[in-house]
Amino acid sequence: MKKISLGVLPLIATIILASCGESNVRMHTTIHKDGSCEREVSYSTIMSQAQRDSLWQGNTAPLAYPMPNCLNRQAFMGSLTNVEGDTVTTTLSRGFRSVEDMCKETPLTLNGTQLHSTAKFEKHFRWFYTEYSFQETISCVGDTFKLSATDYADKDVVSYWFTGQPNLVHGMSGAEASEKLNEMEPKITHWLNDNLFKTCFDYIVNHYDSIANPPVSRERFVELRDSLAKKILEGNDDITNVEPAEALRNFFHSDAYAIFFDENTPCGKGMNDELANRMNILWFSVPYTLSMPGTVTDAGTGIIKGDVIYYPLTGERLIPNDYVISATSRATNIWAYILTFLIVLLALATFFISRKSKGKQK
């Protein structure tokens, strides 16, 4: 989705600077054999020259960097700060008695609201090994957008675009896959543009009393919605070039609505906040890593690298459906092998002693 409409480009720098993706936020979960677990979240910040100079002078105050706006400080018990070059990495951690307790303290937030997740942990004793399974489900946040993407594209297309599942280009050549993607993108772009237009339009309607000398009444403004949308949204190959204040000026022959596109005014700030709440989800990115007891046998949708499983937890993946993180591992029960060996040894010893005793009786 390269086309982001309605003059929101000035917002992007602010949103990205405060986002999880820009701060290199990562979350790691460690599951233990008894079902207890630990969660760590780390984020990195680049020090300014003044902060580096202050650090060299022995002042550690610059290390107290604010958290990215997607994290909840109350979800952690301890923290550790590490400086490497000009990068400061802060790691927050907390241990839990169960995965259920861990989910009650989910540290990730979106627009100030804690993301909801549920989890379950199971272990199954198989004598020579014990199997462990973990699953965490992070709830969908697609209702951040008032218009559903499935009204613009097939459900499978929406799911594939945001999550990669189901794989709609499986077996296709590169050219065929490219053509398929080119068919999908305009539908998703149309959905996003309509949502952003609706956000702006509804905000203006809800704050219509703030307009001095409006060219039309609130009721007439609402009636002209479709005509205004056509004027702004249709016929623009790159809608990022649209200047909404100018478009409204040309449509109504009035500057009365300019206050909504000037961030130095209360209405402009409020409009920016509304747009930011919609856009934040698109920049939300917290790579999720998981450590399981024993050897991983099934990583679900994750990728195994050594002893760690990697999952791409992004806001886009939370738009169409819940995001499920699941894994299964297996730990060898050494004692079971030893006990089995001793039992077999005892059985053999008993057998030979019995045969020897019978031979003497003869």
mmCIF file of C-alpha atoms in Angstrom:
data_model
loop_
_atom_site.group_PDB
_atom_site.id
_atom_site.type_symbol
_atom_site.label_atom_id
_atom_site.label_comp_id
_atom_site.label_asym_id
_atom_site.label_seq_id
_atom_site.Cartn_x
_atom_site.Cartn_y
_atom_site.Cartn_z
ATOM 1 C CA MET A 1 0.000 0.000 0.000
ATOM 2 C CA LYS A 2 2.146 2.837 -1.251
ATOM 3 C CA LYS A 3 -0.701 5.324 -1.597
ATOM 4 C CA ILE A 4 -1.539 6.900 1.770
ATOM 5 C CA SER A 5 -4.154 9.540 1.239
ATOM 6 C CA LEU A 6 -5.497 12.820 2.506
ATOM 7 C CA GLY A 7 -2.315 14.684 3.227
ATOM 8 C CA VAL A 8 -1.264 12.467 6.121
ATOM 9 C CA LEU A 9 2.359 12.366 5.005
ATOM 10 C CA PRO A 10 3.325 15.123 7.503
ATOM 11 C CA LEU A 11 2.133 12.746 10.222
ATOM 12 C CA ILE A 12 4.306 9.852 9.177
ATOM 13 C CA ALA A 13 7.589 11.146 10.598
ATOM 14 C CA THR A 14 6.010 11.719 14.019
ATOM 15 C CA ILE A 15 4.291 8.347 14.027
ATOM 16 C CA ILE A 16 7.391 6.426 12.972
ATOM 17 C CA LEU A 17 9.654 8.139 15.501
ATOM 18 C CA ALA A 18 7.380 7.007 18.323
ATOM 19 C CA SER A 19 6.616 3.610 16.872
ATOM 20 C CA CYS A 20 7.724 0.155 17.917
ATOM 21 C CA GLY A 21 9.319 -0.510 14.557
ATOM 22 C CA GLU A 22 11.570 2.534 14.602
ATOM 23 C CA SER A 23 12.718 1.852 18.175
ATOM 24 C CA ASN A 24 13.686 -1.712 17.257
ATOM 25 C CA VAL A 25 11.350 -3.159 19.877
ATOM 26 C CA ARG A 26 11.604 -6.924 20.321
ATOM 27 C CA MET A 27 9.764 -9.308 22.613
ATOM 28 C CA HIS A 28 11.104 -12.655 23.801
ATOM 29 C CA THR A 29 9.149 -15.312 25.685
ATOM 30 C CA THR A 30 10.801 -18.222 27.487
ATOM 31 C CA ILE A 31 8.696 -21.240 28.466
ATOM 32 C CA HIS A 32 9.991 -23.575 31.195
ATOM 33 C CA LYS A 33 9.183 -27.254 31.708
ATOM 34 C CA ASP A 34 6.999 -26.603 34.750
ATOM 35 C CA GLY A 35 4.809 -24.102 32.850
ATOM 36 C CA SER A 36 6.367 -21.017 34.402
ATOM 37 C CA CYS A 37 7.660 -18.434 31.946
ATOM 38 C CA GLU A 38 9.563 -15.207 31.473
ATOM 39 C CA ARG A 39 8.983 -12.285 29.132
ATOM 40 C CA GLU A 40 11.563 -9.758 28.012
ATOM 41 C CA VAL A 41 11.102 -6.674 25.873
ATOM 42 C CA SER A 42 14.004 -4.629 24.567
ATOM 43 C CA TYR A 43 14.154 -1.374 22.629
ATOM 44 C CA SER A 44 17.017 0.672 21.268
ATOM 45 C CA THR A 45 17.647 4.416 21.034
ATOM 46 C CA ILE A 46 20.400 6.346 19.271
ATOM 47 C CA MET A 47 22.051 8.909 21.526
ATOM 48 C CA SER A 48 22.505 12.491 20.359
ATOM 49 C CA GLN A 49 25.960 14.041 20.346
ATOM 50 C CA ALA A 50 25.158 16.012 23.497
ATOM 51 C CA GLN A 51 24.066 12.822 25.251
ATOM 52 C CA ARG A 52 27.225 11.003 24.166
ATOM 53 C CA ASP A 53 29.363 13.862 25.482
ATOM 54 C CA SER A 54 27.462 13.800 28.772
ATOM 55 C CA LEU A 55 27.954 10.040 29.062
ATOM 56 C CA TRP A 56 31.702 10.380 28.522
ATOM 57 C CA GLN A 57 31.746 12.864 31.385
ATOM 58 C CA GLY A 58 30.338 10.157 33.669
ATOM 59 C CA ASN A 59 26.742 11.343 33.685
ATOM 60 C CA THR A 60 24.397 8.361 33.235
ATOM 61 C CA ALA A 61 21.215 10.456 33.172
ATOM 62 C CA PRO A 62 20.922 10.346 29.349
ATOM 63 C CA LEU A 63 20.333 6.608 29.591
ATOM 64 C CA ALA A 64 16.847 7.145 31.004
ATOM 65 C CA TYR A 65 15.098 7.153 27.632
ATOM 66 C CA PRO A 66 11.303 7.186 27.381
ATOM 67 C CA MET A 67 9.588 4.018 26.273
ATOM 68 C CA PRO A 68 8.146 3.663 22.773
ATOM 69 C CA ASN A 69 4.440 4.406 22.884
ATOM 70 C CA CYS A 70 3.538 0.755 22.219
ATOM 71 C CA LEU A 71 4.880 -0.480 25.569
ATOM 72 C CA ASN A 72 3.327 -0.540 29.022
ATOM 73 C CA ARG A 73 5.927 -0.004 31.778
ATOM 74 C CA GLN A 74 3.609 -1.476 34.431
ATOM 75 C CA ALA A 75 3.939 -4.924 32.844
ATOM 76 C CA PHE A 76 7.556 -5.319 33.990
ATOM 77 C CA MET A 77 9.418 -5.800 37.247
ATOM 78 C CA GLY A 78 13.061 -5.129 36.319
ATOM 79 C CA SER A 79 15.122 -3.379 33.659
ATOM 80 C CA LEU A 80 18.676 -3.379 32.352
ATOM 81 C CA THR A 81 20.402 -0.760 30.179
ATOM 82 C CA ASN A 82 23.304 -1.528 27.856
ATOM 83 C CA VAL A 83 25.359 0.971 25.845
ATOM 84 C CA GLU A 84 27.169 -0.122 22.699
ATOM 85 C CA GLY A 85 28.659 2.665 20.628
ATOM 86 C CA ASP A 86 25.992 5.335 20.284
ATOM 87 C CA THR A 87 23.127 2.869 20.794
ATOM 88 C CA VAL A 88 21.360 2.471 24.126
ATOM 89 C CA THR A 89 19.384 -0.759 24.528
ATOM 90 C CA THR A 90 16.954 -1.101 27.401
ATOM 91 C CA THR A 91 15.703 -4.566 28.362
ATOM 92 C CA LEU A 92 12.641 -5.001 30.556
ATOM 93 C CA SER A 93 11.755 -8.362 32.062
ATOM 94 C CA ARG A 94 9.336 -10.193 34.302
ATOM 95 C CA GLY A 95 8.755 -13.775 35.391
ATOM 96 C CA PHE A 96 5.346 -15.445 35.705
ATOM 97 C CA ARG A 97 4.020 -18.584 37.349
ATOM 98 C CA SER A 98 1.947 -19.493 34.294
ATOM 99 C CA VAL A 99 1.326 -18.417 30.721
ATOM 100 C CA GLU A 100 -2.161 -17.327 31.759
ATOM 101 C CA ASP A 101 -0.680 -14.880 34.269
ATOM 102 C CA MET A 102 1.717 -13.661 31.598
ATOM 103 C CA CYS A 103 -1.103 -12.796 29.211
ATOM 104 C CA LYS A 104 -2.876 -10.739 31.853
ATOM 105 C CA GLU A 105 0.165 -8.449 31.773
ATOM 106 C CA THR A 106 0.646 -8.182 28.010
ATOM 107 C CA PRO A 107 3.159 -5.328 27.606
ATOM 108 C CA LEU A 108 2.105 -4.267 24.093
ATOM 109 C CA THR A 109 -0.368 -1.448 23.507
ATOM 110 C CA LEU A 110 -1.935 0.157 20.472
ATOM 111 C CA ASN A 111 -3.221 3.714 20.727
ATOM 112 C CA GLY A 112 -2.945 3.479 24.495
ATOM 113 C CA THR A 113 -5.011 0.282 24.748
ATOM 114 C CA GLN A 114 -3.440 -2.974 25.899
ATOM 115 C CA LEU A 115 -3.462 -5.688 23.260
ATOM 116 C CA HIS A 116 -5.481 -8.667 24.433
ATOM 117 C CA SER A 117 -3.928 -12.112 24.349
ATOM 118 C CA THR A 118 -4.673 -15.554 25.701
ATOM 119 C CA ALA A 119 -2.314 -18.510 26.051
ATOM 120 C CA LYS A 120 -2.226 -22.154 27.021
ATOM 121 C CA PHE A 121 0.580 -24.526 27.912
ATOM 122 C CA GLU A 122 0.359 -28.309 27.912
ATOM 123 C CA LYS A 123 2.810 -31.117 28.558
ATOM 124 C CA HIS A 124 2.380 -34.782 27.738
ATOM 125 C CA PHE A 125 4.517 -37.508 29.271
ATOM 126 C CA ARG A 126 5.629 -40.097 26.670
ATOM 127 C CA TRP A 127 8.055 -42.091 28.901
ATOM 128 C CA PHE A 128 11.254 -41.585 26.893
ATOM 129 C CA TYR A 129 10.406 -37.947 26.271
ATOM 130 C CA THR A 130 7.976 -35.269 27.379
ATOM 131 C CA GLU A 131 6.177 -33.160 24.793
ATOM 132 C CA TYR A 132 5.469 -29.483 25.485
ATOM 133 C CA SER A 133 3.077 -27.278 23.543
ATOM 134 C CA PHE A 134 2.519 -23.539 23.818
ATOM 135 C CA GLN A 135 0.035 -21.304 22.056
ATOM 136 C CA GLU A 136 -0.558 -17.579 22.413
ATOM 137 C CA THR A 137 -3.367 -15.845 20.551
ATOM 138 C CA ILE A 138 -3.229 -12.071 20.140
ATOM 139 C CA SER A 139 -6.632 -10.614 19.365
ATOM 140 C CA CYS A 140 -7.461 -8.947 16.070
ATOM 141 C CA VAL A 141 -7.536 -5.129 16.019
ATOM 142 C CA GLY A 142 -9.139 -4.763 12.602
ATOM 143 C CA ASP A 143 -11.966 -2.725 14.128
ATOM 144 C CA THR A 144 -9.477 0.166 14.321
ATOM 145 C CA PHE A 145 -10.729 0.801 10.790
ATOM 146 C CA LYS A 146 -14.453 1.483 10.540
ATOM 147 C CA LEU A 147 -14.738 0.091 7.022
ATOM 148 C CA SER A 148 -13.991 -3.617 6.682
ATOM 149 C CA ALA A 149 -11.407 -4.721 4.143
ATOM 150 C CA THR A 150 -13.618 -7.676 3.198
ATOM 151 C CA ASP A 151 -16.067 -5.171 1.685
ATOM 152 C CA TYR A 152 -13.371 -4.352 -0.864
ATOM 153 C CA ALA A 153 -11.746 -7.722 -1.532
ATOM 154 C CA ASP A 154 -12.350 -11.422 -1.024
ATOM 155 C CA LYS A 155 -11.663 -12.698 2.491
ATOM 156 C CA ASP A 156 -8.745 -14.858 1.325
ATOM 157 C CA VAL A 157 -7.238 -11.933 -0.589
ATOM 158 C CA VAL A 158 -7.403 -9.739 2.516
ATOM 159 C CA SER A 159 -5.874 -12.448 4.676
ATOM 160 C CA TYR A 160 -3.075 -13.142 2.198
ATOM 161 C CA TRP A 161 -2.252 -9.452 1.754
ATOM 162 C CA PHE A 162 -1.822 -8.850 5.471
ATOM 163 C CA THR A 163 -0.592 -12.242 6.713
ATOM 164 C CA GLY A 164 0.652 -14.285 3.759
ATOM 165 C CA GLN A 165 -1.937 -16.994 4.464
ATOM 166 C CA PRO A 166 -3.464 -18.708 2.579
ATOM 167 C CA ASN A 167 -0.693 -18.579 0.004
ATOM 168 C CA LEU A 168 -2.587 -17.444 -3.098
ATOM 169 C CA VAL A 169 0.519 -17.395 -5.313
ATOM 170 C CA HIS A 170 1.672 -20.930 -4.523
ATOM 171 C CA GLY A 171 2.927 -22.635 -7.661
ATOM 172 C CA MET A 172 2.877 -19.438 -9.734
ATOM 173 C CA SER A 173 5.805 -18.096 -11.694
ATOM 174 C CA GLY A 174 7.289 -14.755 -10.737
ATOM 175 C CA ALA A 175 5.408 -13.017 -13.546
ATOM 176 C CA GLU A 176 2.125 -14.678 -12.571
ATOM 177 C CA ALA A 177 2.611 -13.812 -8.891
ATOM 178 C CA SER A 178 3.380 -10.195 -9.790
ATOM 179 C CA GLU A 179 0.221 -9.956 -11.863
ATOM 180 C CA LYS A 180 -1.808 -11.438 -9.010
ATOM 181 C CA LEU A 181 -0.382 -8.940 -6.508
ATOM 182 C CA ASN A 182 -1.028 -6.048 -8.890
ATOM 183 C CA GLU A 183 -4.681 -7.097 -8.935
ATOM 184 C CA MET A 184 -4.844 -7.116 -5.125
ATOM 185 C CA GLU A 185 -3.073 -3.855 -4.295
ATOM 186 C CA PRO A 186 -5.634 -1.393 -5.733
ATOM 187 C CA LYS A 187 -8.384 -3.046 -3.691
ATOM 188 C CA ILE A 188 -6.474 -2.717 -0.413
ATOM 189 C CA THR A 189 -5.376 0.827 -1.282
ATOM 190 C CA HIS A 190 -9.000 1.733 -2.014
ATOM 191 C CA TRP A 191 -9.989 0.341 1.378
ATOM 192 C CA LEU A 192 -7.317 2.335 3.224
ATOM 193 C CA ASN A 193 -8.062 5.568 1.358
ATOM 194 C CA ASP A 194 -11.776 5.279 2.061
ATOM 195 C CA ASN A 195 -11.079 4.692 5.744
ATOM 196 C CA LEU A 196 -8.865 7.741 6.008
ATOM 197 C CA PHE A 197 -11.384 9.873 4.140
ATOM 198 C CA LYS A 198 -14.126 8.643 6.470
ATOM 199 C CA THR A 199 -11.968 9.477 9.503
ATOM 200 C CA CYS A 200 -11.453 13.051 8.311
ATOM 201 C CA PHE A 201 -15.013 13.559 7.130
ATOM 202 C CA ASP A 202 -16.569 12.216 10.347
ATOM 203 C CA TYR A 203 -14.226 14.356 12.443
ATOM 204 C CA ILE A 204 -15.276 17.484 10.580
ATOM 205 C CA VAL A 205 -18.957 16.603 10.987
ATOM 206 C CA ASN A 206 -18.515 15.974 14.728
ATOM 207 C CA HIS A 207 -16.718 19.329 15.155
ATOM 208 C CA TYR A 208 -18.777 21.359 12.724
ATOM 209 C CA ASP A 209 -19.675 23.885 15.417
ATOM 210 C CA SER A 210 -15.996 24.904 15.511
ATOM 211 C CA ILE A 211 -16.197 26.293 11.963
ATOM 212 C CA ALA A 212 -16.623 30.040 11.658
ATOM 213 C CA ASN A 213 -19.053 30.965 8.883
ATOM 214 C CA PRO A 214 -19.306 27.548 7.198
ATOM 215 C CA PRO A 215 -20.300 27.766 3.517
ATOM 216 C CA VAL A 216 -23.018 25.120 4.002
ATOM 217 C CA SER A 217 -24.936 23.723 6.939
ATOM 218 C CA ARG A 218 -23.857 20.514 8.693
ATOM 219 C CA GLU A 219 -26.780 18.694 7.120
ATOM 220 C CA ARG A 220 -25.849 19.871 3.620
ATOM 221 C CA PHE A 221 -22.193 18.975 4.238
ATOM 222 C CA VAL A 222 -23.242 15.410 5.091
ATOM 223 C CA GLU A 223 -25.396 15.256 1.955
ATOM 224 C CA LEU A 224 -22.392 16.235 -0.167
ATOM 225 C CA ARG A 225 -20.212 13.446 1.218
ATOM 226 C CA ASP A 226 -20.181 11.249 -1.885
ATOM 227 C CA SER A 227 -19.564 14.176 -4.199
ATOM 228 C CA LEU A 228 -16.680 15.352 -2.026
ATOM 229 C CA ALA A 229 -15.211 11.848 -1.860
ATOM 230 C CA LYS A 230 -15.365 11.588 -5.646
ATOM 231 C CA LYS A 231 -13.649 14.951 -5.987
ATOM 232 C CA ILE A 232 -10.821 13.988 -3.627
ATOM 233 C CA LEU A 233 -10.368 10.250 -4.135
ATOM 234 C CA GLU A 234 -11.201 9.427 -7.735
ATOM 235 C CA GLY A 235 -8.866 9.998 -10.659
ATOM 236 C CA ASN A 236 -5.681 10.252 -8.581
ATOM 237 C CA ASP A 237 -2.983 7.722 -9.461
ATOM 238 C CA ASP A 238 -0.969 8.884 -6.458
ATOM 239 C CA ILE A 239 -3.366 10.202 -3.869
ATOM 240 C CA THR A 240 -0.535 11.253 -1.562
ATOM 241 C CA ASN A 241 -0.328 14.357 -3.734
ATOM 242 C CA VAL A 242 -3.838 15.431 -2.726
ATOM 243 C CA GLU A 243 -3.979 18.544 -0.540
ATOM 244 C CA PRO A 244 -7.249 18.161 1.395
ATOM 245 C CA ALA A 245 -7.442 21.812 2.480
ATOM 246 C CA GLU A 246 -7.085 22.946 -1.121
ATOM 247 C CA ALA A 247 -9.565 20.325 -2.339
ATOM 248 C CA LEU A 248 -12.169 21.543 0.171
ATOM 249 C CA ARG A 249 -11.429 25.164 -0.745
ATOM 250 C CA ASN A 250 -12.009 24.442 -4.435
ATOM 251 C CA PHE A 251 -15.126 22.379 -3.741
ATOM 252 C CA PHE A 252 -16.841 24.840 -1.383
ATOM 253 C CA HIS A 253 -15.105 28.050 -2.554
ATOM 254 C CA SER A 254 -14.239 28.734 1.079
ATOM 255 C CA ASP A 255 -11.284 28.443 3.489
ATOM 256 C CA ALA A 256 -13.613 27.652 6.379
ATOM 257 C CA TYR A 257 -12.361 24.035 6.658
ATOM 258 C CA ALA A 258 -8.666 24.929 6.703
ATOM 259 C CA ILE A 259 -8.626 24.773 10.518
ATOM 260 C CA PHE A 260 -8.854 20.976 10.315
ATOM 261 C CA PHE A 261 -5.595 20.729 8.358
ATOM 262 C CA ASP A 262 -3.529 23.137 10.433
ATOM 263 C CA GLU A 263 -1.900 21.173 13.263
ATOM 264 C CA ASN A 264 -1.384 24.403 15.202
ATOM 265 C CA THR A 265 -5.131 24.624 15.811
ATOM 266 C CA PRO A 266 -7.105 22.441 18.253
ATOM 267 C CA CYS A 267 -9.141 21.006 15.379
ATOM 268 C CA GLY A 268 -6.009 20.301 13.355
ATOM 269 C CA LYS A 269 -4.343 18.543 16.271
ATOM 270 C CA GLY A 270 -7.482 16.525 16.910
ATOM 271 C CA MET A 271 -7.659 15.507 13.254
ATOM 272 C CA ASN A 272 -3.997 14.454 13.324
ATOM 273 C CA ASP A 273 -4.616 12.366 16.426
ATOM 274 C CA GLU A 274 -7.544 10.594 14.758
ATOM 275 C CA LEU A 275 -5.471 9.819 11.667
ATOM 276 C CA ALA A 276 -2.515 8.696 13.776
ATOM 277 C CA ASN A 277 -4.761 6.245 15.619
ATOM 278 C CA ARG A 278 -5.595 4.609 12.285
ATOM 279 C CA MET A 279 -2.060 4.702 10.918
ATOM 280 C CA ASN A 280 -0.255 3.445 14.040
ATOM 281 C CA ILE A 281 -1.314 -0.107 13.316
ATOM 282 C CA LEU A 282 0.475 -0.043 9.954
ATOM 283 C CA TRP A 283 3.800 0.832 11.618
ATOM 284 C CA PHE A 284 3.383 -1.491 14.584
ATOM 285 C CA SER A 285 6.142 -4.110 14.408
ATOM 286 C CA VAL A 286 7.463 -6.163 17.326
ATOM 287 C CA PRO A 287 9.454 -9.243 16.257
ATOM 288 C CA TYR A 288 8.414 -12.024 18.643
ATOM 289 C CA THR A 289 10.909 -14.720 19.623
ATOM 290 C CA LEU A 290 10.170 -17.829 21.637
ATOM 291 C CA SER A 291 12.285 -20.348 23.533
ATOM 292 C CA MET A 292 10.785 -23.728 24.359
ATOM 293 C CA PRO A 293 12.088 -26.499 26.634
ATOM 294 C CA GLY A 294 13.953 -29.214 24.751
ATOM 295 C CA THR A 295 14.073 -29.459 20.955
ATOM 296 C CA VAL A 296 11.431 -27.729 18.833
ATOM 297 C CA THR A 297 9.498 -30.167 16.629
ATOM 298 C CA ASP A 298 6.846 -27.779 15.286
ATOM 299 C CA ALA A 299 7.184 -23.978 15.064
ATOM 300 C CA GLY A 300 3.754 -23.228 13.592
ATOM 301 C CA THR A 301 4.132 -20.154 11.347
ATOM 302 C CA GLY A 302 7.497 -19.286 12.910
ATOM 303 C CA ILE A 303 11.029 -19.833 11.666
ATOM 304 C CA ILE A 304 13.502 -21.847 13.749
ATOM 305 C CA LYS A 305 17.001 -20.408 14.110
ATOM 306 C CA GLY A 306 19.078 -22.443 16.510
ATOM 307 C CA ASP A 307 17.134 -22.793 19.761
ATOM 308 C CA VAL A 308 14.894 -19.788 19.102
ATOM 309 C CA ILE A 309 11.696 -19.443 17.043
ATOM 310 C CA TYR A 310 11.044 -16.173 15.226
ATOM 311 C CA TYR A 311 7.552 -14.810 14.499
ATOM 312 C CA PRO A 312 6.845 -11.583 12.553
ATOM 313 C CA LEU A 313 4.353 -9.886 14.851
ATOM 314 C CA THR A 314 3.090 -6.804 12.998
ATOM 315 C CA GLY A 315 -0.001 -4.635 13.182
ATOM 316 C CA GLU A 316 -0.991 -5.615 9.646
ATOM 317 C CA ARG A 317 -1.170 -9.260 10.697
ATOM 318 C CA LEU A 318 -3.688 -8.263 13.366
ATOM 319 C CA ILE A 319 -6.064 -6.597 10.896
ATOM 320 C CA PRO A 320 -7.925 -9.569 9.342
ATOM 321 C CA ASN A 321 -7.775 -12.140 12.154
ATOM 322 C CA ASP A 322 -6.301 -13.067 15.525
ATOM 323 C CA TYR A 323 -2.566 -13.764 15.346
ATOM 324 C CA VAL A 324 -1.638 -17.214 16.652
ATOM 325 C CA ILE A 325 1.844 -18.084 17.903
ATOM 326 C CA SER A 326 2.258 -21.807 18.499
ATOM 327 C CA ALA A 327 5.089 -24.251 19.030
ATOM 328 C CA THR A 328 5.697 -27.821 20.141
ATOM 329 C CA SER A 329 8.928 -29.172 21.599
ATOM 330 C CA ARG A 330 10.252 -32.417 22.991
ATOM 331 C CA ALA A 331 12.639 -32.992 25.895
ATOM 332 C CA THR A 332 14.341 -36.352 26.423
ATOM 333 C CA ASN A 333 13.781 -38.027 29.777
ATOM 334 C CA ILE A 334 17.281 -39.376 30.511
ATOM 335 C CA TRP A 335 16.076 -41.024 33.674
ATOM 336 C CA ALA A 336 13.561 -43.061 31.641
ATOM 337 C CA TYR A 337 16.354 -44.497 29.519
ATOM 338 C CA ILE A 338 18.390 -45.308 32.614
ATOM 339 C CA LEU A 339 15.424 -46.873 34.366
ATOM 340 C CA THR A 340 14.512 -48.880 31.264
ATOM 341 C CA PHE A 341 18.114 -50.080 30.969
ATOM 342 C CA LEU A 342 18.109 -51.153 34.628
ATOM 343 C CA ILE A 343 14.776 -52.930 34.222
ATOM 344 C CA VAL A 344 16.047 -54.795 31.148
ATOM 345 C CA LEU A 345 19.311 -55.596 32.938
ATOM 346 C CA LEU A 346 17.387 -56.865 35.962
ATOM 347 C CA ALA A 347 15.132 -58.968 33.721
ATOM 348 C CA LEU A 348 18.131 -60.488 31.955
ATOM 349 C CA ALA A 349 19.881 -61.142 35.245
ATOM 350 C CA THR A 350 16.750 -62.790 36.633
ATOM 351 C CA PHE A 351 16.415 -64.905 33.488
ATOM 352 C CA PHE A 352 19.999 -66.187 33.587
ATOM 353 C CA ILE A 353 19.910 -66.789 37.344
ATOM 354 C CA SER A 354 16.697 -68.760 36.887
ATOM 355 C CA ARG A 355 18.216 -70.870 34.131
ATOM 356 C CA LYS A 356 21.351 -71.492 36.160
ATOM 357 C CA SER A 357 19.264 -72.540 39.169
ATOM 358 C CA LYS A 358 17.240 -74.980 37.062
ATOM 359 C CA GLY A 359 20.433 -76.472 35.643
ATOM 360 C CA LYS A 360 21.770 -77.224 39.102
ATOM 361 C CA GLN A 361 18.511 -78.925 40.079
ATOM 362 C CA LYS A 362 18.906 -81.354 37.185
#
